[in-house]
Short mmCIF file of C-alpha atoms in Angstrom, two decimals:
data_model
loop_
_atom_site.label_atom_id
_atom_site.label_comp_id
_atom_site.label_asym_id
_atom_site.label_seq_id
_atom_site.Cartn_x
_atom_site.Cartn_y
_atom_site.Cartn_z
CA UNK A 6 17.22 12.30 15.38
CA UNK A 7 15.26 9.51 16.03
CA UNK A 8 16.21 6.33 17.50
CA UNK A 9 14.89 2.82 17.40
CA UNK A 10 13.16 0.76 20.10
CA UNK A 11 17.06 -1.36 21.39
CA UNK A 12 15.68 -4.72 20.99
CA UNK A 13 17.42 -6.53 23.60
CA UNK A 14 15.68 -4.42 25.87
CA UNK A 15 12.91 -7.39 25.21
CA UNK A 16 15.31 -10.17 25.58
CA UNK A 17 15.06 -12.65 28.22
CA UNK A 18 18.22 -13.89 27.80
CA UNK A 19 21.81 -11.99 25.90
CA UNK A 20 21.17 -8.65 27.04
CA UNK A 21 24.30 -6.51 26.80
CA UNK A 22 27.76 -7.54 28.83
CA UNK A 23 27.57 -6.13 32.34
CA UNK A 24 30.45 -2.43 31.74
CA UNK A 25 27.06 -1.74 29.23
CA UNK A 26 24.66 -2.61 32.29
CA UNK A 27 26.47 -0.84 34.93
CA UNK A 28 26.90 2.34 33.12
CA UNK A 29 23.13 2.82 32.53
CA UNK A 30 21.84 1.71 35.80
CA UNK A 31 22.61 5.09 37.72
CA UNK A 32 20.53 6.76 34.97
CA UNK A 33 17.53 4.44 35.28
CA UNK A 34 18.00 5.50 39.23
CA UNK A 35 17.88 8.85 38.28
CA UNK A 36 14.80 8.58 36.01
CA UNK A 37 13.06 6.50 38.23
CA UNK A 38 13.38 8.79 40.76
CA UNK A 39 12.26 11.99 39.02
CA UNK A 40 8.87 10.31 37.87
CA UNK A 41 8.16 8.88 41.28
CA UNK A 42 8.69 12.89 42.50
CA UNK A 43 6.57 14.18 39.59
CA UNK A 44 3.94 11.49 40.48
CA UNK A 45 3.49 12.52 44.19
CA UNK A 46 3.48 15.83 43.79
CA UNK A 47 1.53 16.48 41.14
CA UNK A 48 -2.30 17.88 41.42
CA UNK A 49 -4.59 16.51 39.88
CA UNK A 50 -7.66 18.57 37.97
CA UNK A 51 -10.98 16.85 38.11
CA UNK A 52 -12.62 17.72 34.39
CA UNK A 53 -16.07 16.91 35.62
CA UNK A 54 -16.29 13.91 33.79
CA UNK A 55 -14.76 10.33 34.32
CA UNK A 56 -11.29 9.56 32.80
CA UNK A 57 -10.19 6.50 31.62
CA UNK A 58 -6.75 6.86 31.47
CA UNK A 59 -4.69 3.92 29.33
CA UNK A 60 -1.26 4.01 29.64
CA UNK A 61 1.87 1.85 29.73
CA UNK A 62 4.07 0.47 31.74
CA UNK A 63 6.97 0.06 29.26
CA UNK A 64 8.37 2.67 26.37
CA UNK A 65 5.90 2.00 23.61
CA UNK A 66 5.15 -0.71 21.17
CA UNK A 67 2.27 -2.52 23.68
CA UNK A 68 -0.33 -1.56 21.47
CA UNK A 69 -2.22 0.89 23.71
CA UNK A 70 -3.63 3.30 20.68
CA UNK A 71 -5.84 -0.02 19.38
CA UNK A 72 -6.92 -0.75 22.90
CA UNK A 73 -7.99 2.85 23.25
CA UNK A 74 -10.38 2.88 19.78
CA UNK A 75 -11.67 -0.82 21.09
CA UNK A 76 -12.79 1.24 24.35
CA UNK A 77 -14.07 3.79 22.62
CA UNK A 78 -16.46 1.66 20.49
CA UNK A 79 -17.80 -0.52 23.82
CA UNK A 80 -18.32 2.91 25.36
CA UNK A 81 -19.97 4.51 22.45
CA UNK A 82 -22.19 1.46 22.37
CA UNK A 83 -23.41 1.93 26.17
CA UNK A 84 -24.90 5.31 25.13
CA UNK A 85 -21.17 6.76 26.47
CA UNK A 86 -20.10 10.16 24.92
CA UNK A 87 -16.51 9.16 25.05
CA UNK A 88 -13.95 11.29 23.49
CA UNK A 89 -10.09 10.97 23.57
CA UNK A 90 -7.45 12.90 24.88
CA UNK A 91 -3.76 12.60 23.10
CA UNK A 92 -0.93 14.77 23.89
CA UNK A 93 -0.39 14.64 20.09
CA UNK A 94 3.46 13.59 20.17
CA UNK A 95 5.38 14.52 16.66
CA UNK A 96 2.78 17.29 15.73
CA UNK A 97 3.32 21.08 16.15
CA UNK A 98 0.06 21.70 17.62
CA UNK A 99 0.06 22.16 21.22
CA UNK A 100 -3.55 22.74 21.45
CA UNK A 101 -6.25 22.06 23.24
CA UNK A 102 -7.64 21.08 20.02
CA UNK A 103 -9.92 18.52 18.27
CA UNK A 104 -8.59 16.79 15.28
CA UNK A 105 -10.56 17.76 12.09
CA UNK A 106 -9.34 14.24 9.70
CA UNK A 107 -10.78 16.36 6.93
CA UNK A 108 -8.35 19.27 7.64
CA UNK A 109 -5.46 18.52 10.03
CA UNK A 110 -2.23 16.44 8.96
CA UNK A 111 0.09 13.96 10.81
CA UNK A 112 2.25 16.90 10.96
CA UNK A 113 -0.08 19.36 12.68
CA UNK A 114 -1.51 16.75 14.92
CA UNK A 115 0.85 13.54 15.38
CA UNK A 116 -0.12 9.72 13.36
CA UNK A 117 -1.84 8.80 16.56
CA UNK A 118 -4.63 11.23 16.91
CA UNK A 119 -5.28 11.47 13.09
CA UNK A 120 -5.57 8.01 12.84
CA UNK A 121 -8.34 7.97 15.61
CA UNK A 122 -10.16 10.85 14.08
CA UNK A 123 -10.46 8.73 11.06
CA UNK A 124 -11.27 5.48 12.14
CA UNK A 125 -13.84 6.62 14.78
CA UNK A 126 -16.25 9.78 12.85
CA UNK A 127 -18.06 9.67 15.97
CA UNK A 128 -15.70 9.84 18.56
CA UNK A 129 -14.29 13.23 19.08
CA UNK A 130 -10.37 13.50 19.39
CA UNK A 131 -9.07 16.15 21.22
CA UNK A 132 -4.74 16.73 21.46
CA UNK A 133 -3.17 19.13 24.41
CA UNK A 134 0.24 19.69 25.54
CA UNK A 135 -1.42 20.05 28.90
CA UNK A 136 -3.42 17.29 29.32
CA UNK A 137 -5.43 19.16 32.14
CA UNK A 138 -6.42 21.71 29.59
CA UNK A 139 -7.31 19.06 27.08
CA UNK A 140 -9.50 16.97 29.18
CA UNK A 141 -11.58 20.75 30.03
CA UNK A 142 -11.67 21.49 26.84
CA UNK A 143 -13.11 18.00 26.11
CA UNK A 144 -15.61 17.92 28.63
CA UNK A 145 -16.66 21.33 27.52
CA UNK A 146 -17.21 20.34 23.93
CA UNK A 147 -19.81 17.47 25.31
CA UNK A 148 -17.96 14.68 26.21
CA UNK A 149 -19.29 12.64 29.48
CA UNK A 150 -15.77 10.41 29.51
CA UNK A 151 -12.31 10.90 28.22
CA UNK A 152 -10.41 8.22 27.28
CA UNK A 153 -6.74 9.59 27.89
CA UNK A 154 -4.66 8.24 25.35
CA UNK A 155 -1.31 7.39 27.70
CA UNK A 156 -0.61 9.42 30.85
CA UNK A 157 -0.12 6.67 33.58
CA UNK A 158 3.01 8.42 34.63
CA UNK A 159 0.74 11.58 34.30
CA UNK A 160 -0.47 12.94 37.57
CA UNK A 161 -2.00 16.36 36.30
CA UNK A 162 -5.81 14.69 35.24
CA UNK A 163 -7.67 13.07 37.85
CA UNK A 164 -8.11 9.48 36.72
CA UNK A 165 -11.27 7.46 37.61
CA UNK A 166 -9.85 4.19 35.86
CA UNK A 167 -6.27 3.26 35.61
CA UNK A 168 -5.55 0.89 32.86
CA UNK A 169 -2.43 -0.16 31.22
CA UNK A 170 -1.54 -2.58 28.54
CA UNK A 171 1.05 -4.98 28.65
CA UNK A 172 2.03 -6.24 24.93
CA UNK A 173 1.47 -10.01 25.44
CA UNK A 174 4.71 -11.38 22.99
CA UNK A 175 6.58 -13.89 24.87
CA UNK A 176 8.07 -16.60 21.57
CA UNK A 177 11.53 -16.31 20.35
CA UNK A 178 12.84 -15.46 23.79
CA UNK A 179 10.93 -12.05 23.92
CA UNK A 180 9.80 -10.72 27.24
CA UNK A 181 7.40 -7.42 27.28
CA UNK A 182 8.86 -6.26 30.83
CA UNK A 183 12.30 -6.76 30.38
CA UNK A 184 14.63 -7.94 32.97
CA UNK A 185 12.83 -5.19 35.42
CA UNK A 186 15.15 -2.55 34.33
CA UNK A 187 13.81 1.15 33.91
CA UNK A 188 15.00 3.50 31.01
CA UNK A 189 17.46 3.64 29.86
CA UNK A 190 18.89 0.11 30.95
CA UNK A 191 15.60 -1.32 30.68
CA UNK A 192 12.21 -0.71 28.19
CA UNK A 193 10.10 -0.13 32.12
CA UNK A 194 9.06 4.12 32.37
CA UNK A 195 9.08 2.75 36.33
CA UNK A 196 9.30 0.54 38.84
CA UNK A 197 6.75 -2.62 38.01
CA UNK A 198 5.29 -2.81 41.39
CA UNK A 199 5.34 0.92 41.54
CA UNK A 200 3.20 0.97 37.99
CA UNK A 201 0.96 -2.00 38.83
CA UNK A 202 -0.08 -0.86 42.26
CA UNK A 203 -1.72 1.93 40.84
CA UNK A 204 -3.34 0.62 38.21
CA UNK A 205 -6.87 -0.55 37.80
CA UNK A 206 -6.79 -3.08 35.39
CA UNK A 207 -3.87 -4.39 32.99
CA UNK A 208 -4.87 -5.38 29.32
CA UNK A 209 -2.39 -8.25 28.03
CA UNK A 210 -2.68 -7.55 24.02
CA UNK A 211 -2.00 -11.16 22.41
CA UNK A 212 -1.39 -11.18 18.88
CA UNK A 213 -3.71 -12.73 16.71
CA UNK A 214 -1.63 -16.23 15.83
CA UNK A 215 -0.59 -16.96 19.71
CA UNK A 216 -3.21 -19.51 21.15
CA UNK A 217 -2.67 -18.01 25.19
CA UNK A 218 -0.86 -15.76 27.26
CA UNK A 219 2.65 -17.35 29.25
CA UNK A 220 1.67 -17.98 32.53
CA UNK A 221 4.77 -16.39 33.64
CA UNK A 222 3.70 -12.88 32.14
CA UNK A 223 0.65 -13.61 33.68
CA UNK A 224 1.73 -14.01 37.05
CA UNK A 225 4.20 -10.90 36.94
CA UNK A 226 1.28 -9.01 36.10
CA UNK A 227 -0.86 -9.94 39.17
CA UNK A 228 -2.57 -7.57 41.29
CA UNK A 229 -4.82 -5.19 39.14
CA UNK A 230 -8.06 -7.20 36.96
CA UNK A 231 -6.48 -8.58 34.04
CA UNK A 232 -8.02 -8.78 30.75
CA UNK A 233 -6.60 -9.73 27.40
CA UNK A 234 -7.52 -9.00 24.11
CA UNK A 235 -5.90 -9.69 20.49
CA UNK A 236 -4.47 -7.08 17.84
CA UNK A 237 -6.48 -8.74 14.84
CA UNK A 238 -6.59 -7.62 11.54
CA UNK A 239 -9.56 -5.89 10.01
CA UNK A 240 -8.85 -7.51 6.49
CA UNK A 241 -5.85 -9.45 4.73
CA UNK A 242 -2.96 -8.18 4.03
CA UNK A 243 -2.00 -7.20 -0.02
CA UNK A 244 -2.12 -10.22 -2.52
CA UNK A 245 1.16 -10.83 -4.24
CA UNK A 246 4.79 -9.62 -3.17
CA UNK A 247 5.31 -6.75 -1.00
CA UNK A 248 8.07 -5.25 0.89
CA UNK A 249 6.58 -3.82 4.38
CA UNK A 250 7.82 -1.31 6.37
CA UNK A 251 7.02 0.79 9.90
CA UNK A 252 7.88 2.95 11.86
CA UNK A 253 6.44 1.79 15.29
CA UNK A 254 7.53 1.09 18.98
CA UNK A 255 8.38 -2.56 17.80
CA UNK A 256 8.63 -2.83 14.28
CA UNK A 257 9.28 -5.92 14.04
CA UNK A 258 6.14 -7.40 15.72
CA UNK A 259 4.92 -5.48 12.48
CA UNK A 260 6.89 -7.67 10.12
CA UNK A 261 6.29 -10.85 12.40
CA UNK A 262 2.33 -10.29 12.13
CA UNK A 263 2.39 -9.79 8.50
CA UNK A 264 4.17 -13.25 7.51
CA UNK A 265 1.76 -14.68 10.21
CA UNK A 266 -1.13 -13.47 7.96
CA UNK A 267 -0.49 -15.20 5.16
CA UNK A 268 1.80 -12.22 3.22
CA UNK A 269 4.57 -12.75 0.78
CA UNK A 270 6.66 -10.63 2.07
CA UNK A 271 9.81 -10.39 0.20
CA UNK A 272 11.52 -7.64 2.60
CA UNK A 273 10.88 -5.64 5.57
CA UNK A 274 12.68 -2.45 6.46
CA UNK A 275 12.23 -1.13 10.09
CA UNK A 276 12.36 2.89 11.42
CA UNK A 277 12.18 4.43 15.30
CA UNK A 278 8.50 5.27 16.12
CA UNK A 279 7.03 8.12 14.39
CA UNK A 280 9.68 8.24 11.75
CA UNK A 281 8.84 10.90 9.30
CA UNK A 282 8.73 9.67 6.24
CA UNK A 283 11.42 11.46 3.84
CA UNK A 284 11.65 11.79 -0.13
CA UNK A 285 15.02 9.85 0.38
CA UNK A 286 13.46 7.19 2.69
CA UNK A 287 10.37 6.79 0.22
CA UNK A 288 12.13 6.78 -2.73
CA UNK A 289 13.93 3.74 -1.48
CA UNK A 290 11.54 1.80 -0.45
CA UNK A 291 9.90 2.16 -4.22
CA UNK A 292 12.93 1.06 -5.78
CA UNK A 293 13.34 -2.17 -3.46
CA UNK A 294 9.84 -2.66 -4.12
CA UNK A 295 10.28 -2.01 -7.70
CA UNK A 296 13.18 -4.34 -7.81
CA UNK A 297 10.97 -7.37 -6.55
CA UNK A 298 7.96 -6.61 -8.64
CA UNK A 299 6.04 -6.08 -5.24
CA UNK A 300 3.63 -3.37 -3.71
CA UNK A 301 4.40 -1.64 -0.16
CA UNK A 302 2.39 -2.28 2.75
CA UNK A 303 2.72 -0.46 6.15
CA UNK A 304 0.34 0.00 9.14
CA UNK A 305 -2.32 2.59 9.41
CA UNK A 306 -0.23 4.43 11.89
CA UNK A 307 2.48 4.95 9.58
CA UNK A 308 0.29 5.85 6.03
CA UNK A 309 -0.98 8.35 7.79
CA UNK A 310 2.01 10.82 7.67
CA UNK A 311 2.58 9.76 4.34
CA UNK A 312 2.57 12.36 1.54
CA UNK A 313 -0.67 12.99 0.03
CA UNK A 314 0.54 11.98 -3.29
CA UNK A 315 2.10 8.54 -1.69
CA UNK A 316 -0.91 7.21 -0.39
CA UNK A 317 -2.20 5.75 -3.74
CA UNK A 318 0.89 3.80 -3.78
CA UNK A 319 1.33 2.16 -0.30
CA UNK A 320 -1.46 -0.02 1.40
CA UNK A 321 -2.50 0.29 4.89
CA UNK A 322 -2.98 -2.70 6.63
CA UNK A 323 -5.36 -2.12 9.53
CA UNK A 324 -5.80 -3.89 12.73
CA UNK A 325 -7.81 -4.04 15.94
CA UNK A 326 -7.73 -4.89 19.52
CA UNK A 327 -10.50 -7.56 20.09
CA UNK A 328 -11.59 -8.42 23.82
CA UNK A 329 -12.11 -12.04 25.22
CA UNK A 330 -13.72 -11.53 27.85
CA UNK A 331 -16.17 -8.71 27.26
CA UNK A 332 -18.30 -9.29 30.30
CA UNK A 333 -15.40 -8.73 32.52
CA UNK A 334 -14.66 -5.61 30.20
CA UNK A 335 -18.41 -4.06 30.83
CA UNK A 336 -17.97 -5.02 34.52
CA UNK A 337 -14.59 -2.86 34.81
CA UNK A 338 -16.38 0.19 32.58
CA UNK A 339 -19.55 0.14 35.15
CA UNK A 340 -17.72 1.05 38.10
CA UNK A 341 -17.73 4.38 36.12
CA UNK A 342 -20.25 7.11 37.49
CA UNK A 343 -22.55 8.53 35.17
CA UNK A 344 -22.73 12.19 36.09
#
């Protein structure tokens, strides 16, 4: 069973009462401890090729899969051979293999990779279990960098960039790192000096409609380059009524962009990331839609493990990560050896 992203792990202010607090800090001791082991002693397998890997410091919803295809594009536009590396969570695939869009479902390869494979034809997108084996087989099939779709808390790929995005949501009392607490009494997979000091750059993802980053976020994320981009969408939402739904790290930054872009959205219904989507679940979403007179819109993320025969009935609303600075992007991607 599947369980949402707690919200107040983002809360600056009225987290849970302290009994809550002290009961999950020994496990966040425990976890912490078990990645920092699996971090130093793990070995490292040099694929032959550079690795870019972008990861997180936090449990999801930062918007790292946009940031990834955004990367992929700038590289593919340097003459770059970059293909991706995903370790293909909620499909039954353990591969290595690459994503066919024309062939493989959500199912077989997780939303994620399918939803790369069909927004970038040219960009090959590989999914492994064992990201070692994946980033091989990768390099094998003629890539000359991988873009490794998470993994920061990975040590089993040799990593010749380090980048990790921070989602850059501060309004309504929201803070993206928490109050420095690591699963599960916090949304941090580790320590944030720990994370930070081995990271090459951090990416601070602003959404479209918020004019700068806080200065605060800005300043707890000092140490690596920072750039920032902005999660933009690629065309307007639906006309007329519509009831949204998603099933993302932060669902509700979903809902939030949607009525920033203009949609009438009469209802929103939120689901735990990668939420498959059930007859029983679908069938009541129609009806609320039905009972509105309004369509259904959901990210691209989420239509892609629709049914087949749902697709036609739900729109995807598809967005991008879009880089300020892009000079201080192409200076951070030429420290990369071409081999």
């Amino acid at each position: 069973m599947k369980l949402p992203t707690p919200r107040w792990w983002y809360l600056r202010e009225g987290r849970p009462g302290p009994v809550l607090h002290l009961l999950l800090k020994p496990l966040s001791w425990v976890w912490a401890a078990a990645t920092a082991r699996r971090i130093a002693r793990g070995r490292a397998v040099d694929p032959g090729v550079p690795v870019i890997c972008v990861g997180n410091l936090t449990l999801g919803g930062t918007g790292k899969t946009p940031v990834v295809a955004a990367l992929a594009r700038r590289l593919s536009d340097a003459d770059w051979r970059p293909a991706i590396l995903s370790r293909g969570y909620g499909g039954r695939l353990e591969g290595p293999v690459q994503v066919d869009p024309e062939r493989h479902s959500a199912e077989e390869t997780g939303d994620e990779p399918l939803m790369l494979a069909q927004a970038l034809p040219g960009v090959d997108v590989w999914i492994a279990r064992d990201r070692a084996a994946g980033a091989l087989a990768a390099a094998r099939g003629g890539a000359d960098v991988i873009l490794m779709d998470d993994g920061h808390q990975n040590p089993s790929v040799l990593k010749t960039l380090s980048l990790v995005v921070s989602d850059g949501e501060t309004r309504d009392g929201e803070w993206p790192l928490g109050d420095g607490g690591v699963f599960p009494a916090g949304p941090l997979r580790e320590p944030l000096a720990a994370g930070l000091a081995r990271a090459d750059a951090v990416v601070l993802l602003l959404p479209a409609d918020l004019e700068r980053p806080d200065p605060d976020l800005v300043a707890a994320l000092t140490g690596p380059v920072l750039l920032t981009a902005r999660l933009e969408a690629e065309a307007p939402p639906p006309a007329g009524p519509q009831v949204g739904f998603a099933g993302v790290g932060k669902p509700w930054k979903v809902e939030r962009a949607l009525r920033a872009a203009g949609c009438e959205l009469i209802d929103f219904a939120a689901f735990p990331d990668h939420a498959p989507w059930t007859p029983t679940r679908l069938k009541a979403l129609e009806a609320l839609a039905a009972a509105h007179g309004a369509g259904l819109v959901t990210t691209t993320k989420d239509w892609v493990r629709l049914p087949p025969d749902w697709r036609a009935r739900v729109t995807a609303w598809p967005v991008r990560a879009v880089f300020g600075d892009t000079a201080a992007l192409d200076a951070l991607l030429g420290r990369l050896p071409r081999r």
